[in-house]
Amino acid sequence: MKLYGAQGVSPQVLLAYALSHGYQFSPPPALARTPLGKPYFPQYPHLHINWSHSGSLVLCALSGRPVGVDVEWVRPRAATLPRYALTPEEYDAFQQAGGDWPAFYCLWTKKEAWCKYTGQGLRRHWGASPPKAGLFFQTYAGSGWRASVCGEESPPEKIVWMEDNPP
């Protein structure tokens, strides 16, 4: 699995960079989407992709197995959001991690990466927690942002940043 990030570029620009640097594809192969919107490469069914963006921040995962990724800028939201968005077990973990917005976004990005990994989206899994076994999860953090990746391959320790300067 390979994970690429950038700030201030479109998902398409980051994808072209990731495919060029990680897989020597130039230009990028044609993309298609499943009925629920998950992107894939029809010409390369063995190469799985997922991306996420939050404002100017973009993250892209490429893997030989299904993968999901999410990135979010940490920002205050309605005080009721953690109780609404997290299962009781997740809410307890949120409280134990300090009950602040960075703790919320660590859990939220993990949950959303798992939903995107399944290809069924958040609506299908709204009240569920990601499984504790059988998948790899990795959470990443930077100045004001949190991200997670979920997949069937061991994730990288670090994100490869397009400009080599993470936000």
mmCIF file of C-alpha atoms in Angstrom:
data_model
loop_
_atom_site.group_PDB
_atom_site.id
_atom_site.type_symbol
_atom_site.label_atom_id
_atom_site.label_comp_id
_atom_site.label_asym_id
_atom_site.label_seq_id
_atom_site.Cartn_x
_atom_site.Cartn_y
_atom_site.Cartn_z
ATOM 1 C CA MET A 1 0.000 0.000 0.000
ATOM 2 C CA LYS A 2 1.154 3.505 -0.820
ATOM 3 C CA LEU A 3 -0.241 6.724 0.592
ATOM 4 C CA TYR A 4 0.242 10.172 -0.946
ATOM 5 C CA GLY A 5 -0.790 13.593 0.293
ATOM 6 C CA ALA A 6 -0.778 17.168 -0.923
ATOM 7 C CA GLN A 7 -2.142 20.555 -0.096
ATOM 8 C CA GLY A 8 -3.526 22.993 -2.624
ATOM 9 C CA VAL A 9 -3.918 20.605 -5.578
ATOM 10 C CA SER A 10 -6.895 18.726 -6.952
ATOM 11 C CA PRO A 11 -7.405 15.005 -6.281
ATOM 12 C CA GLN A 12 -6.696 14.403 -9.991
ATOM 13 C CA VAL A 13 -3.303 16.120 -9.789
ATOM 14 C CA LEU A 14 -2.346 14.117 -6.691
ATOM 15 C CA LEU A 15 -3.560 10.896 -8.329
ATOM 16 C CA ALA A 16 -1.420 11.565 -11.411
ATOM 17 C CA TYR A 17 1.577 12.215 -9.130
ATOM 18 C CA ALA A 18 0.952 9.033 -7.110
ATOM 19 C CA LEU A 19 0.532 6.855 -10.194
ATOM 20 C CA SER A 20 3.619 8.350 -11.819
ATOM 21 C CA HIS A 21 5.842 7.980 -8.745
ATOM 22 C CA GLY A 22 4.448 4.771 -7.298
ATOM 23 C CA TYR A 23 3.542 2.772 -10.407
ATOM 24 C CA GLN A 24 5.206 4.528 -13.371
ATOM 25 C CA PHE A 25 1.831 5.216 -15.026
ATOM 26 C CA SER A 26 1.901 8.321 -17.180
ATOM 27 C CA PRO A 27 -0.654 9.378 -18.164
ATOM 28 C CA PRO A 28 -2.965 7.873 -15.532
ATOM 29 C CA PRO A 29 -5.238 5.037 -16.681
ATOM 30 C CA ALA A 30 -8.949 5.677 -17.150
ATOM 31 C CA LEU A 31 -11.053 5.778 -13.982
ATOM 32 C CA ALA A 32 -14.542 4.433 -13.466
ATOM 33 C CA ARG A 33 -16.844 4.334 -10.442
ATOM 34 C CA THR A 34 -18.906 1.616 -8.857
ATOM 35 C CA PRO A 35 -22.668 2.281 -8.561
ATOM 36 C CA LEU A 36 -22.013 3.670 -5.065
ATOM 37 C CA GLY A 37 -19.185 5.923 -6.281
ATOM 38 C CA LYS A 38 -15.960 4.118 -5.317
ATOM 39 C CA PRO A 39 -13.282 4.801 -7.962
ATOM 40 C CA TYR A 40 -11.434 1.986 -9.733
ATOM 41 C CA PHE A 41 -9.283 1.338 -12.800
ATOM 42 C CA PRO A 42 -11.106 -0.933 -15.278
ATOM 43 C CA GLN A 43 -7.815 -1.707 -17.090
ATOM 44 C CA TYR A 44 -6.035 -2.596 -13.834
ATOM 45 C CA PRO A 45 -8.447 -4.496 -11.572
ATOM 46 C CA HIS A 46 -5.526 -5.525 -9.322
ATOM 47 C CA LEU A 47 -4.795 -1.871 -8.424
ATOM 48 C CA HIS A 48 -7.180 -0.379 -5.865
ATOM 49 C CA ILE A 49 -7.568 3.325 -5.189
ATOM 50 C CA ASN A 50 -9.277 5.655 -2.792
ATOM 51 C CA TRP A 51 -8.917 9.339 -2.036
ATOM 52 C CA SER A 52 -10.262 11.971 0.278
ATOM 53 C CA HIS A 53 -10.074 15.740 0.512
ATOM 54 C CA SER A 54 -10.903 18.302 3.137
ATOM 55 C CA GLY A 55 -10.576 21.889 2.038
ATOM 56 C CA SER A 56 -7.134 22.223 0.465
ATOM 57 C CA LEU A 57 -5.835 18.901 1.849
ATOM 58 C CA VAL A 58 -5.897 15.767 -0.350
ATOM 59 C CA LEU A 59 -4.941 12.167 0.440
ATOM 60 C CA CYS A 60 -4.713 9.258 -2.020
ATOM 61 C CA ALA A 61 -4.187 5.550 -1.264
ATOM 62 C CA LEU A 62 -3.110 2.928 -3.818
ATOM 63 C CA SER A 63 -3.007 -0.764 -2.962
ATOM 64 C CA GLY A 64 -3.043 -4.256 -4.390
ATOM 65 C CA ARG A 65 -6.116 -4.923 -2.205
ATOM 66 C CA PRO A 66 -9.249 -2.870 -1.412
ATOM 67 C CA VAL A 67 -8.475 0.321 0.495
ATOM 68 C CA GLY A 68 -10.235 3.317 2.031
ATOM 69 C CA VAL A 69 -8.852 6.640 3.237
ATOM 70 C CA ASP A 70 -10.156 9.772 4.920
ATOM 71 C CA VAL A 71 -8.576 13.110 5.830
ATOM 72 C CA GLU A 72 -10.146 15.957 7.780
ATOM 73 C CA TRP A 73 -9.063 19.363 8.985
ATOM 74 C CA VAL A 74 -9.631 19.487 12.735
ATOM 75 C CA ARG A 75 -12.183 22.156 13.435
ATOM 76 C CA PRO A 76 -14.818 22.680 16.098
ATOM 77 C CA ARG A 77 -18.297 21.505 15.203
ATOM 78 C CA ALA A 78 -21.586 21.317 17.079
ATOM 79 C CA ALA A 79 -20.946 20.046 20.603
ATOM 80 C CA THR A 80 -23.543 17.295 20.024
ATOM 81 C CA LEU A 81 -21.731 15.800 17.008
ATOM 82 C CA PRO A 82 -19.536 13.256 18.854
ATOM 83 C CA ARG A 83 -22.521 11.747 20.695
ATOM 84 C CA TYR A 84 -24.528 11.659 17.449
ATOM 85 C CA ALA A 85 -21.807 10.349 15.099
ATOM 86 C CA LEU A 86 -20.081 7.785 17.320
ATOM 87 C CA THR A 87 -21.329 4.470 18.639
ATOM 88 C CA PRO A 88 -21.422 4.134 22.448
ATOM 89 C CA GLU A 89 -18.124 2.198 22.340
ATOM 90 C CA GLU A 90 -16.502 4.851 20.124
ATOM 91 C CA TYR A 91 -17.860 7.619 22.329
ATOM 92 C CA ASP A 92 -16.235 5.993 25.374
ATOM 93 C CA ALA A 93 -12.920 5.823 23.467
ATOM 94 C CA PHE A 94 -13.379 9.492 22.498
ATOM 95 C CA GLN A 95 -13.870 10.450 26.151
ATOM 96 C CA GLN A 96 -10.845 8.389 27.239
ATOM 97 C CA ALA A 97 -8.718 10.114 24.564
ATOM 98 C CA GLY A 98 -9.527 13.519 26.018
ATOM 99 C CA GLY A 99 -12.930 14.300 24.504
ATOM 100 C CA ASP A 100 -11.543 17.073 22.278
ATOM 101 C CA TRP A 101 -11.822 17.681 18.548
ATOM 102 C CA PRO A 102 -8.483 16.033 17.642
ATOM 103 C CA ALA A 103 -9.660 12.876 19.462
ATOM 104 C CA PHE A 104 -12.982 12.990 17.612
ATOM 105 C CA TYR A 105 -11.329 13.324 14.208
ATOM 106 C CA CYS A 106 -8.977 10.389 14.922
ATOM 107 C CA LEU A 107 -12.044 8.187 15.450
ATOM 108 C CA TRP A 108 -14.090 9.772 12.669
ATOM 109 C CA THR A 109 -11.415 9.382 9.978
ATOM 110 C CA LYS A 110 -10.938 5.728 10.978
ATOM 111 C CA LYS A 111 -14.669 5.106 10.699
ATOM 112 C CA GLU A 112 -14.950 6.877 7.357
ATOM 113 C CA ALA A 113 -11.856 5.139 5.924
ATOM 114 C CA TRP A 114 -13.469 1.800 6.809
ATOM 115 C CA CYS A 115 -16.755 2.823 5.181
ATOM 116 C CA LYS A 116 -14.888 3.839 2.037
ATOM 117 C CA TYR A 117 -12.877 0.591 2.128
ATOM 118 C CA THR A 118 -16.135 -1.395 1.951
ATOM 119 C CA GLY A 119 -17.257 0.633 -1.060
ATOM 120 C CA GLN A 120 -20.699 0.975 0.498
ATOM 121 C CA GLY A 121 -20.251 4.396 2.032
ATOM 122 C CA LEU A 122 -21.107 5.949 5.354
ATOM 123 C CA ARG A 123 -24.883 5.717 5.053
ATOM 124 C CA ARG A 124 -24.736 1.930 4.875
ATOM 125 C CA HIS A 125 -22.561 1.700 8.014
ATOM 126 C CA TRP A 126 -23.816 4.706 9.991
ATOM 127 C CA GLY A 127 -24.387 2.966 13.341
ATOM 128 C CA ALA A 128 -21.497 0.504 13.083
ATOM 129 C CA SER A 129 -17.944 0.521 14.367
ATOM 130 C CA PRO A 130 -15.032 -0.709 12.240
ATOM 131 C CA PRO A 131 -14.103 -4.332 12.965
ATOM 132 C CA LYS A 132 -11.303 -4.957 15.439
ATOM 133 C CA ALA A 133 -9.710 -7.812 13.501
ATOM 134 C CA GLY A 134 -8.989 -8.729 9.895
ATOM 135 C CA LEU A 135 -8.085 -5.295 8.581
ATOM 136 C CA PHE A 136 -5.181 -2.890 8.908
ATOM 137 C CA PHE A 137 -5.788 0.634 10.182
ATOM 138 C CA GLN A 138 -3.347 3.496 10.525
ATOM 139 C CA THR A 139 -4.033 6.988 11.793
ATOM 140 C CA TYR A 140 -1.917 9.981 10.807
ATOM 141 C CA ALA A 141 -1.790 13.436 12.369
ATOM 142 C CA GLY A 142 -0.342 16.782 11.452
ATOM 143 C CA SER A 143 -0.747 20.404 12.378
ATOM 144 C CA GLY A 144 -4.518 20.808 12.398
ATOM 145 C CA TRP A 145 -5.479 17.653 10.508
ATOM 146 C CA ARG A 146 -6.111 13.943 11.064
ATOM 147 C CA ALA A 147 -6.264 11.077 8.565
ATOM 148 C CA SER A 148 -6.765 7.320 8.545
ATOM 149 C CA VAL A 149 -6.373 4.484 6.091
ATOM 150 C CA CYS A 150 -8.085 1.085 6.181
ATOM 151 C CA GLY A 151 -7.163 -1.897 4.043
ATOM 152 C CA GLU A 152 -6.114 -5.491 3.688
ATOM 153 C CA GLU A 153 -2.414 -4.632 3.390
ATOM 154 C CA SER A 154 -0.159 -3.162 6.030
ATOM 155 C CA PRO A 155 -0.261 0.628 5.666
ATOM 156 C CA PRO A 156 2.871 2.752 5.433
ATOM 157 C CA GLU A 157 4.219 4.466 8.518
ATOM 158 C CA LYS A 158 4.301 7.815 6.722
ATOM 159 C CA ILE A 159 2.477 9.664 3.985
ATOM 160 C CA VAL A 160 4.519 10.600 0.905
ATOM 161 C CA TRP A 161 3.856 14.315 0.473
ATOM 162 C CA MET A 162 3.818 15.656 -3.061
ATOM 163 C CA GLU A 163 5.784 18.757 -2.101
ATOM 164 C CA ASP A 164 7.738 16.919 0.601
ATOM 165 C CA ASN A 165 6.414 19.334 3.216
ATOM 166 C CA PRO A 166 3.441 18.056 5.178
ATOM 167 C CA PRO A 167 0.998 20.648 6.501
#
